[in-house]
Amino acid sequence: MLQNPRTLRTSPQPFTFNLPTHTSTPSPSSFQLLGTTPHFPILKQQCRLSRRELAIYSNSCLMLLLADGSRARAEDVTNSDQLGQSLTNTHSCTERKPTKQVFFDVSVDGEPAGRVTIELYGDDVPVGVERFSKIVSGAAGISYRRKEFVKILPNYVQHGGLRSYGVDAELANKTGSNLATENLVEEWERMYEKCPGTKNVAGSVGIIVRDPSKPPPKFKLVARLGKLEIDQEEVGTDPNGTEFVIATKDSPELDASSLVIGRVVGGMEVVQRISEVKTVQENTSSPYFRVAKLIGDKRAVVAERGFNRPYSKVVVTNCGVIQ
């Protein structure tokens, strides 16, 4: 028997069909994934901290931040101090106070070329200035008088100085003068570290205190009293600290060998005239010279000494201290 259709009739309800939208849903964050991932505990368990632990952690973070800030401030202060010190050293190296003046009368092939006046930095390089001024004045028993300029290069001219043997050495020994360069090398090292940049600028005067191209000593076995001993053999000779150079241009190649003791304040045109004298042509590029130098031929050494020597005689006829 069929049921009453009234009892089967239901109240009509509107049927809606939701189409998928293209709006992107936000991706779950890492904190939302912590609860559903089996490898991590529940987020609530991770955040169970007492007030005491929170206070300890916050104080620790604050101390770390303060320490980082103080370290950064200390580094800034250190860098500023180093910068100020370097600027002070540069200022003291460029503006030196002269203590005395000396002069050189120069002749080229017997004809007077003029006078060169040099002021010396006695407060900055006292050892070098004292040695130089004593030789100029003749107080050391020897002098630059009648001594020649031995090298003329594009950037500087070099005086031959005095000999460590022969008459010059005998005269120096009579007055108790010592031609050793230990104190000069120490002073050069101090000034080399103190003054950055090029030391031998145009017009500066320096004395040769070391030879950077000198090879190290050779070790050899020597039989003494029936025993073998290791002995050192010096190769070449060190400069005696009496040769000096006058820079016509900035000469950074001299910084490794010369100690700057002063600068030219008068007669720079005389120095320029000396630099224009014709010299022996340098022939170091010749293959014959290279082979001879490589095998240790003494003729190559003698020939190398003659390079850049002036054809004319450039002599100091008179010298002395002005003040």
Short mmCIF file of C-alpha atoms in Angstrom, two decimals:
data_model
loop_
_atom_site.label_atom_id
_atom_site.label_comp_id
_atom_site.label_asym_id
_atom_site.label_seq_id
_atom_site.Cartn_x
_atom_site.Cartn_y
_atom_site.Cartn_z
CA MET A 1 0.00 0.00 0.00
CA LEU A 2 1.34 3.34 -1.00
CA GLN A 3 2.04 5.93 1.64
CA ASN A 4 0.37 9.21 1.67
CA PRO A 5 2.25 11.53 -0.62
CA ARG A 6 1.80 14.39 1.85
CA THR A 7 3.87 12.54 4.37
CA LEU A 8 6.67 12.02 1.81
CA ARG A 9 6.81 15.65 0.74
CA THR A 10 9.68 17.51 2.29
CA SER A 11 10.18 21.18 2.51
CA PRO A 12 12.12 22.40 -0.47
CA GLN A 13 15.67 23.71 0.33
CA PRO A 14 17.79 25.64 -2.15
CA PHE A 15 20.69 23.63 -3.54
CA THR A 16 23.91 25.58 -4.02
CA PHE A 17 27.03 24.39 -5.85
CA ASN A 18 30.24 26.18 -4.81
CA LEU A 19 32.66 26.57 -7.68
CA PRO A 20 36.32 26.39 -6.81
CA THR A 21 37.88 29.84 -6.57
CA HIS A 22 41.37 30.75 -7.68
CA THR A 23 42.20 32.66 -4.51
CA SER A 24 45.29 31.14 -2.95
CA THR A 25 44.99 30.14 0.65
CA PRO A 26 47.82 31.12 2.89
CA SER A 27 50.33 28.37 3.43
CA PRO A 28 50.48 27.07 6.95
CA SER A 29 53.32 28.55 8.92
CA SER A 30 56.04 26.57 10.58
CA PHE A 31 54.37 27.01 13.94
CA GLN A 32 51.11 25.48 12.58
CA LEU A 33 53.02 22.51 11.23
CA LEU A 34 54.72 21.79 14.50
CA GLY A 35 51.56 20.32 16.01
CA THR A 36 50.81 17.96 13.15
CA THR A 37 54.35 16.77 12.51
CA PRO A 38 55.15 13.62 14.48
CA HIS A 39 58.84 14.60 14.82
CA PHE A 40 58.15 17.77 16.81
CA PRO A 41 56.22 18.17 20.08
CA ILE A 42 53.16 20.27 20.43
CA LEU A 43 53.68 24.03 20.27
CA LYS A 44 52.15 24.53 23.66
CA GLN A 45 54.73 22.22 25.19
CA GLN A 46 57.52 24.20 23.49
CA CYS A 47 56.31 27.45 24.99
CA ARG A 48 55.92 26.24 28.57
CA LEU A 49 58.41 28.58 30.26
CA SER A 50 58.15 29.96 33.73
CA ARG A 51 58.44 33.62 34.54
CA ARG A 52 61.83 33.02 36.13
CA GLU A 53 63.18 31.35 32.97
CA LEU A 54 61.79 34.14 30.79
CA ALA A 55 63.47 36.74 33.00
CA ILE A 56 66.80 34.88 32.83
CA TYR A 57 66.64 34.56 29.04
CA SER A 58 65.71 38.22 28.56
CA ASN A 59 68.56 39.38 30.82
CA SER A 60 71.02 37.16 28.93
CA CYS A 61 69.92 38.58 25.57
CA LEU A 62 70.20 42.11 26.94
CA MET A 63 73.75 41.46 28.19
CA LEU A 64 74.74 40.02 24.79
CA LEU A 65 73.40 43.10 23.02
CA LEU A 66 75.22 45.42 25.41
CA ALA A 67 78.47 43.46 24.99
CA ASP A 68 78.21 43.64 21.19
CA GLY A 69 77.57 47.37 21.35
CA SER A 70 80.51 48.02 23.69
CA ARG A 71 82.81 45.88 21.49
CA ALA A 72 81.74 47.82 18.39
CA ARG A 73 82.36 51.13 20.20
CA ALA A 74 85.81 49.92 21.33
CA GLU A 75 86.69 48.93 17.76
CA ASP A 76 85.56 52.34 16.51
CA VAL A 77 87.70 54.08 19.14
CA THR A 78 90.72 51.90 18.27
CA ASN A 79 90.33 52.57 14.54
CA SER A 80 89.97 56.31 15.14
CA ASP A 81 93.08 56.31 17.37
CA GLN A 82 95.09 54.44 14.71
CA LEU A 83 93.89 56.84 12.02
CA GLY A 84 94.78 59.83 14.17
CA GLN A 85 98.22 58.39 14.92
CA SER A 86 98.91 57.72 11.22
CA LEU A 87 97.82 61.27 10.33
CA THR A 88 100.08 62.64 13.07
CA ASN A 89 103.04 60.59 11.80
CA THR A 90 102.40 61.72 8.22
CA HIS A 91 102.22 65.34 9.35
CA SER A 92 105.46 65.03 11.35
CA CYS A 93 107.24 63.39 8.39
CA THR A 94 106.22 66.02 5.85
CA GLU A 95 106.83 69.07 8.05
CA ARG A 96 110.20 68.59 9.74
CA LYS A 97 112.02 71.33 11.57
CA PRO A 98 115.56 72.03 10.31
CA THR A 99 118.33 72.44 12.88
CA LYS A 100 121.34 73.46 10.73
CA GLN A 101 122.43 74.15 7.17
CA VAL A 102 125.39 72.97 5.11
CA PHE A 103 126.68 73.89 1.66
CA PHE A 104 128.50 72.26 -1.24
CA ASP A 105 130.41 74.11 -3.97
CA VAL A 106 130.38 71.97 -7.12
CA SER A 107 132.43 72.12 -10.31
CA VAL A 108 131.92 70.29 -13.62
CA ASP A 109 135.15 69.61 -15.55
CA GLY A 110 136.93 72.28 -13.49
CA GLU A 111 134.31 74.97 -14.13
CA PRO A 112 132.33 76.21 -11.10
CA ALA A 113 128.69 75.16 -11.35
CA GLY A 114 127.38 76.86 -8.22
CA ARG A 115 126.51 76.23 -4.58
CA VAL A 116 123.99 73.77 -3.16
CA THR A 117 122.52 74.63 0.25
CA ILE A 118 120.98 71.86 2.35
CA GLU A 119 119.05 72.05 5.62
CA LEU A 120 119.30 69.07 7.99
CA TYR A 121 116.71 67.48 10.30
CA GLY A 122 118.75 67.08 13.47
CA ASP A 123 115.76 66.43 15.75
CA ASP A 124 114.29 63.61 13.65
CA VAL A 125 117.47 61.80 12.54
CA PRO A 126 120.18 62.88 15.00
CA VAL A 127 122.64 60.05 14.25
CA GLY A 128 122.61 60.58 10.50
CA VAL A 129 122.77 64.38 10.74
CA GLU A 130 125.67 64.31 13.20
CA ARG A 131 127.66 61.95 11.01
CA PHE A 132 126.96 63.94 7.84
CA SER A 133 127.69 67.34 9.37
CA LYS A 134 130.97 66.15 10.89
CA ILE A 135 132.20 64.96 7.50
CA VAL A 136 131.04 68.17 5.81
CA SER A 137 132.79 70.36 8.38
CA GLY A 138 135.94 68.19 8.50
CA ALA A 139 135.56 67.51 12.24
CA ALA A 140 135.74 63.77 11.52
CA GLY A 141 139.26 64.18 10.13
CA ILE A 142 137.99 63.59 6.59
CA SER A 143 135.77 65.63 4.31
CA TYR A 144 133.81 65.57 1.06
CA ARG A 145 136.24 68.04 -0.47
CA ARG A 146 137.72 66.92 -3.79
CA LYS A 147 135.35 63.93 -3.84
CA GLU A 148 133.32 63.14 -6.94
CA PHE A 149 129.75 62.32 -7.86
CA VAL A 150 129.92 58.75 -9.17
CA LYS A 151 126.41 58.06 -10.47
CA ILE A 152 123.87 60.13 -12.34
CA LEU A 153 120.47 58.54 -12.88
CA PRO A 154 117.19 60.01 -14.18
CA ASN A 155 115.73 60.42 -10.67
CA TYR A 156 118.77 61.26 -8.53
CA VAL A 157 122.51 61.95 -8.40
CA GLN A 158 124.85 60.05 -6.08
CA HIS A 159 128.08 61.14 -4.44
CA GLY A 160 130.82 58.54 -3.98
CA GLY A 161 131.46 59.37 -0.34
CA LEU A 162 134.59 58.20 1.46
CA ARG A 163 136.54 54.97 1.33
CA SER A 164 136.57 52.49 4.18
CA TYR A 165 140.23 51.75 3.48
CA GLY A 166 143.35 53.65 2.53
CA VAL A 167 143.97 57.28 3.41
CA ASP A 168 140.34 58.05 4.28
CA ALA A 169 140.17 55.22 6.82
CA GLU A 170 143.51 56.21 8.36
CA LEU A 171 142.43 59.83 8.78
CA ALA A 172 139.14 58.74 10.32
CA ASN A 173 140.92 56.44 12.77
CA LYS A 174 143.19 59.26 13.93
CA THR A 175 140.21 61.32 15.06
CA GLY A 176 138.37 58.33 16.49
CA SER A 177 135.63 58.41 13.86
CA ASN A 178 133.86 55.15 13.15
CA LEU A 179 132.57 54.37 9.65
CA ALA A 180 130.27 51.57 10.83
CA THR A 181 126.58 51.85 10.00
CA GLU A 182 124.86 49.92 12.81
CA ASN A 183 123.27 52.99 14.40
CA LEU A 184 122.37 54.39 11.00
CA VAL A 185 120.54 51.20 10.03
CA GLU A 186 118.57 51.28 13.30
CA GLU A 187 117.59 54.89 12.64
CA TRP A 188 116.60 54.00 9.07
CA GLU A 189 114.37 51.18 10.35
CA ARG A 190 112.67 53.53 12.81
CA MET A 191 112.01 56.20 10.19
CA TYR A 192 110.92 53.62 7.61
CA GLU A 193 108.18 52.38 9.94
CA LYS A 194 107.24 55.84 11.17
CA CYS A 195 106.88 57.63 7.82
CA PRO A 196 104.61 55.95 5.23
CA GLY A 197 104.80 56.60 1.52
CA THR A 198 107.78 57.83 -0.49
CA LYS A 199 110.59 59.22 1.67
CA ASN A 200 113.00 60.33 -1.06
CA VAL A 201 110.90 63.02 -2.72
CA ALA A 202 112.25 65.60 -5.14
CA GLY A 203 114.88 67.78 -3.45
CA SER A 204 115.50 65.45 -0.51
CA VAL A 205 119.01 64.44 0.61
CA GLY A 206 119.77 61.00 2.02
CA ILE A 207 122.78 58.93 2.99
CA ILE A 208 123.18 55.33 1.80
CA VAL A 209 123.10 53.07 4.88
CA ARG A 210 122.30 49.63 3.44
CA ASP A 211 122.37 47.60 0.24
CA PRO A 212 119.05 45.75 -0.28
CA SER A 213 120.46 43.85 -3.29
CA LYS A 214 123.28 42.31 -1.28
CA PRO A 215 122.92 38.49 -1.23
CA PRO A 216 122.88 36.63 2.10
CA PRO A 217 126.15 35.14 3.39
CA LYS A 218 127.20 31.74 2.09
CA PHE A 219 127.78 28.85 4.48
CA LYS A 220 130.79 26.60 3.96
CA LEU A 221 132.66 23.88 5.84
CA VAL A 222 136.11 24.83 7.12
CA ALA A 223 138.65 22.48 8.75
CA ARG A 224 140.07 23.99 11.94
CA LEU A 225 142.25 22.09 14.41
CA GLY A 226 141.19 18.79 12.93
CA LYS A 227 137.47 19.61 13.16
CA LEU A 228 134.92 20.67 10.55
CA GLU A 229 133.19 23.92 11.38
CA ILE A 230 130.52 25.91 9.57
CA ASP A 231 131.73 29.34 8.53
CA GLN A 232 129.93 32.27 6.89
CA GLU A 233 131.38 33.96 3.84
CA GLU A 234 130.17 37.49 3.21
CA VAL A 235 129.32 38.28 -0.41
CA GLY A 236 129.95 41.91 -1.28
CA THR A 237 130.51 44.83 1.08
CA ASP A 238 128.09 46.99 3.02
CA PRO A 239 128.03 50.77 2.47
CA ASN A 240 129.92 52.83 5.05
CA GLY A 241 127.25 55.50 5.45
CA THR A 242 129.21 58.31 3.76
CA GLU A 243 127.67 58.14 0.27
CA PHE A 244 124.74 60.51 -0.19
CA VAL A 245 122.10 61.07 -2.85
CA ILE A 246 120.13 64.12 -3.95
CA ALA A 247 116.76 63.32 -5.54
CA THR A 248 115.83 65.34 -8.63
CA LYS A 249 112.44 63.57 -8.79
CA ASP A 250 110.44 61.38 -6.43
CA SER A 251 112.58 58.26 -6.02
CA PRO A 252 110.78 55.45 -4.15
CA GLU A 253 113.54 53.05 -5.27
CA LEU A 254 115.86 54.78 -2.77
CA ASP A 255 113.61 54.21 0.24
CA ALA A 256 115.06 50.74 0.85
CA SER A 257 118.66 51.96 1.03
CA SER A 258 118.91 55.64 2.03
CA LEU A 259 118.15 57.55 5.21
CA VAL A 260 116.66 60.98 4.47
CA ILE A 261 118.48 63.60 6.56
CA GLY A 262 117.55 66.88 4.86
CA ARG A 263 116.46 68.72 1.74
CA VAL A 264 117.84 71.21 -0.73
CA VAL A 265 116.77 74.79 -0.01
CA GLY A 266 119.07 76.56 -2.47
CA GLY A 267 120.90 75.71 -5.67
CA MET A 268 118.49 73.13 -7.06
CA GLU A 269 119.44 74.38 -10.53
CA VAL A 270 122.99 73.20 -9.82
CA VAL A 271 121.66 69.72 -9.07
CA GLN A 272 119.68 69.80 -12.32
CA ARG A 273 122.84 70.73 -14.21
CA ILE A 274 124.65 67.76 -12.64
CA SER A 275 121.83 65.45 -13.72
CA GLU A 276 122.26 66.58 -17.35
CA VAL A 277 125.89 65.42 -17.57
CA LYS A 278 126.37 62.56 -20.04
CA THR A 279 126.96 59.16 -18.47
CA VAL A 280 128.07 55.66 -19.42
CA GLN A 281 125.16 53.83 -20.97
CA GLU A 282 123.73 50.99 -18.94
CA ASN A 283 124.05 47.65 -20.74
CA THR A 284 122.40 45.20 -18.39
CA SER A 285 120.08 43.95 -21.16
CA SER A 286 122.99 42.52 -23.16
CA PRO A 287 122.94 38.67 -23.27
CA TYR A 288 126.73 38.61 -22.84
CA PHE A 289 126.46 40.66 -19.64
CA ARG A 290 123.67 38.45 -18.30
CA VAL A 291 125.66 35.28 -18.86
CA ALA A 292 128.79 36.79 -17.30
CA LYS A 293 126.80 37.99 -14.27
CA LEU A 294 125.14 34.58 -13.94
CA ILE A 295 128.40 32.63 -13.87
CA GLY A 296 130.01 35.13 -11.48
CA ASP A 297 132.49 36.70 -13.89
CA LYS A 298 134.28 39.57 -12.11
CA ARG A 299 134.45 41.53 -15.33
CA ALA A 300 130.67 41.83 -15.23
CA VAL A 301 130.87 43.22 -11.70
CA VAL A 302 133.47 45.80 -12.75
CA ALA A 303 131.40 46.75 -15.80
CA GLU A 304 128.29 47.15 -13.66
CA ARG A 305 130.11 49.59 -11.39
CA GLY A 306 130.84 51.76 -14.39
CA PHE A 307 127.22 52.04 -15.52
CA ASN A 308 125.69 55.55 -15.15
CA ARG A 309 129.06 57.11 -14.28
CA PRO A 310 129.52 60.63 -15.67
CA TYR A 311 132.01 61.22 -18.45
CA SER A 312 132.82 64.61 -16.93
CA LYS A 313 134.33 65.10 -13.48
CA VAL A 314 131.72 66.43 -11.07
CA VAL A 315 133.65 67.36 -7.92
CA VAL A 316 132.82 69.00 -4.59
CA THR A 317 135.41 71.80 -4.40
CA ASN A 318 134.39 73.10 -0.98
CA CYS A 319 131.88 72.30 1.74
CA GLY A 320 131.04 73.38 5.27
CA VAL A 321 128.40 74.12 7.90
CA ILE A 322 126.52 77.43 7.70
CA GLN A 323 124.72 77.29 11.05
#
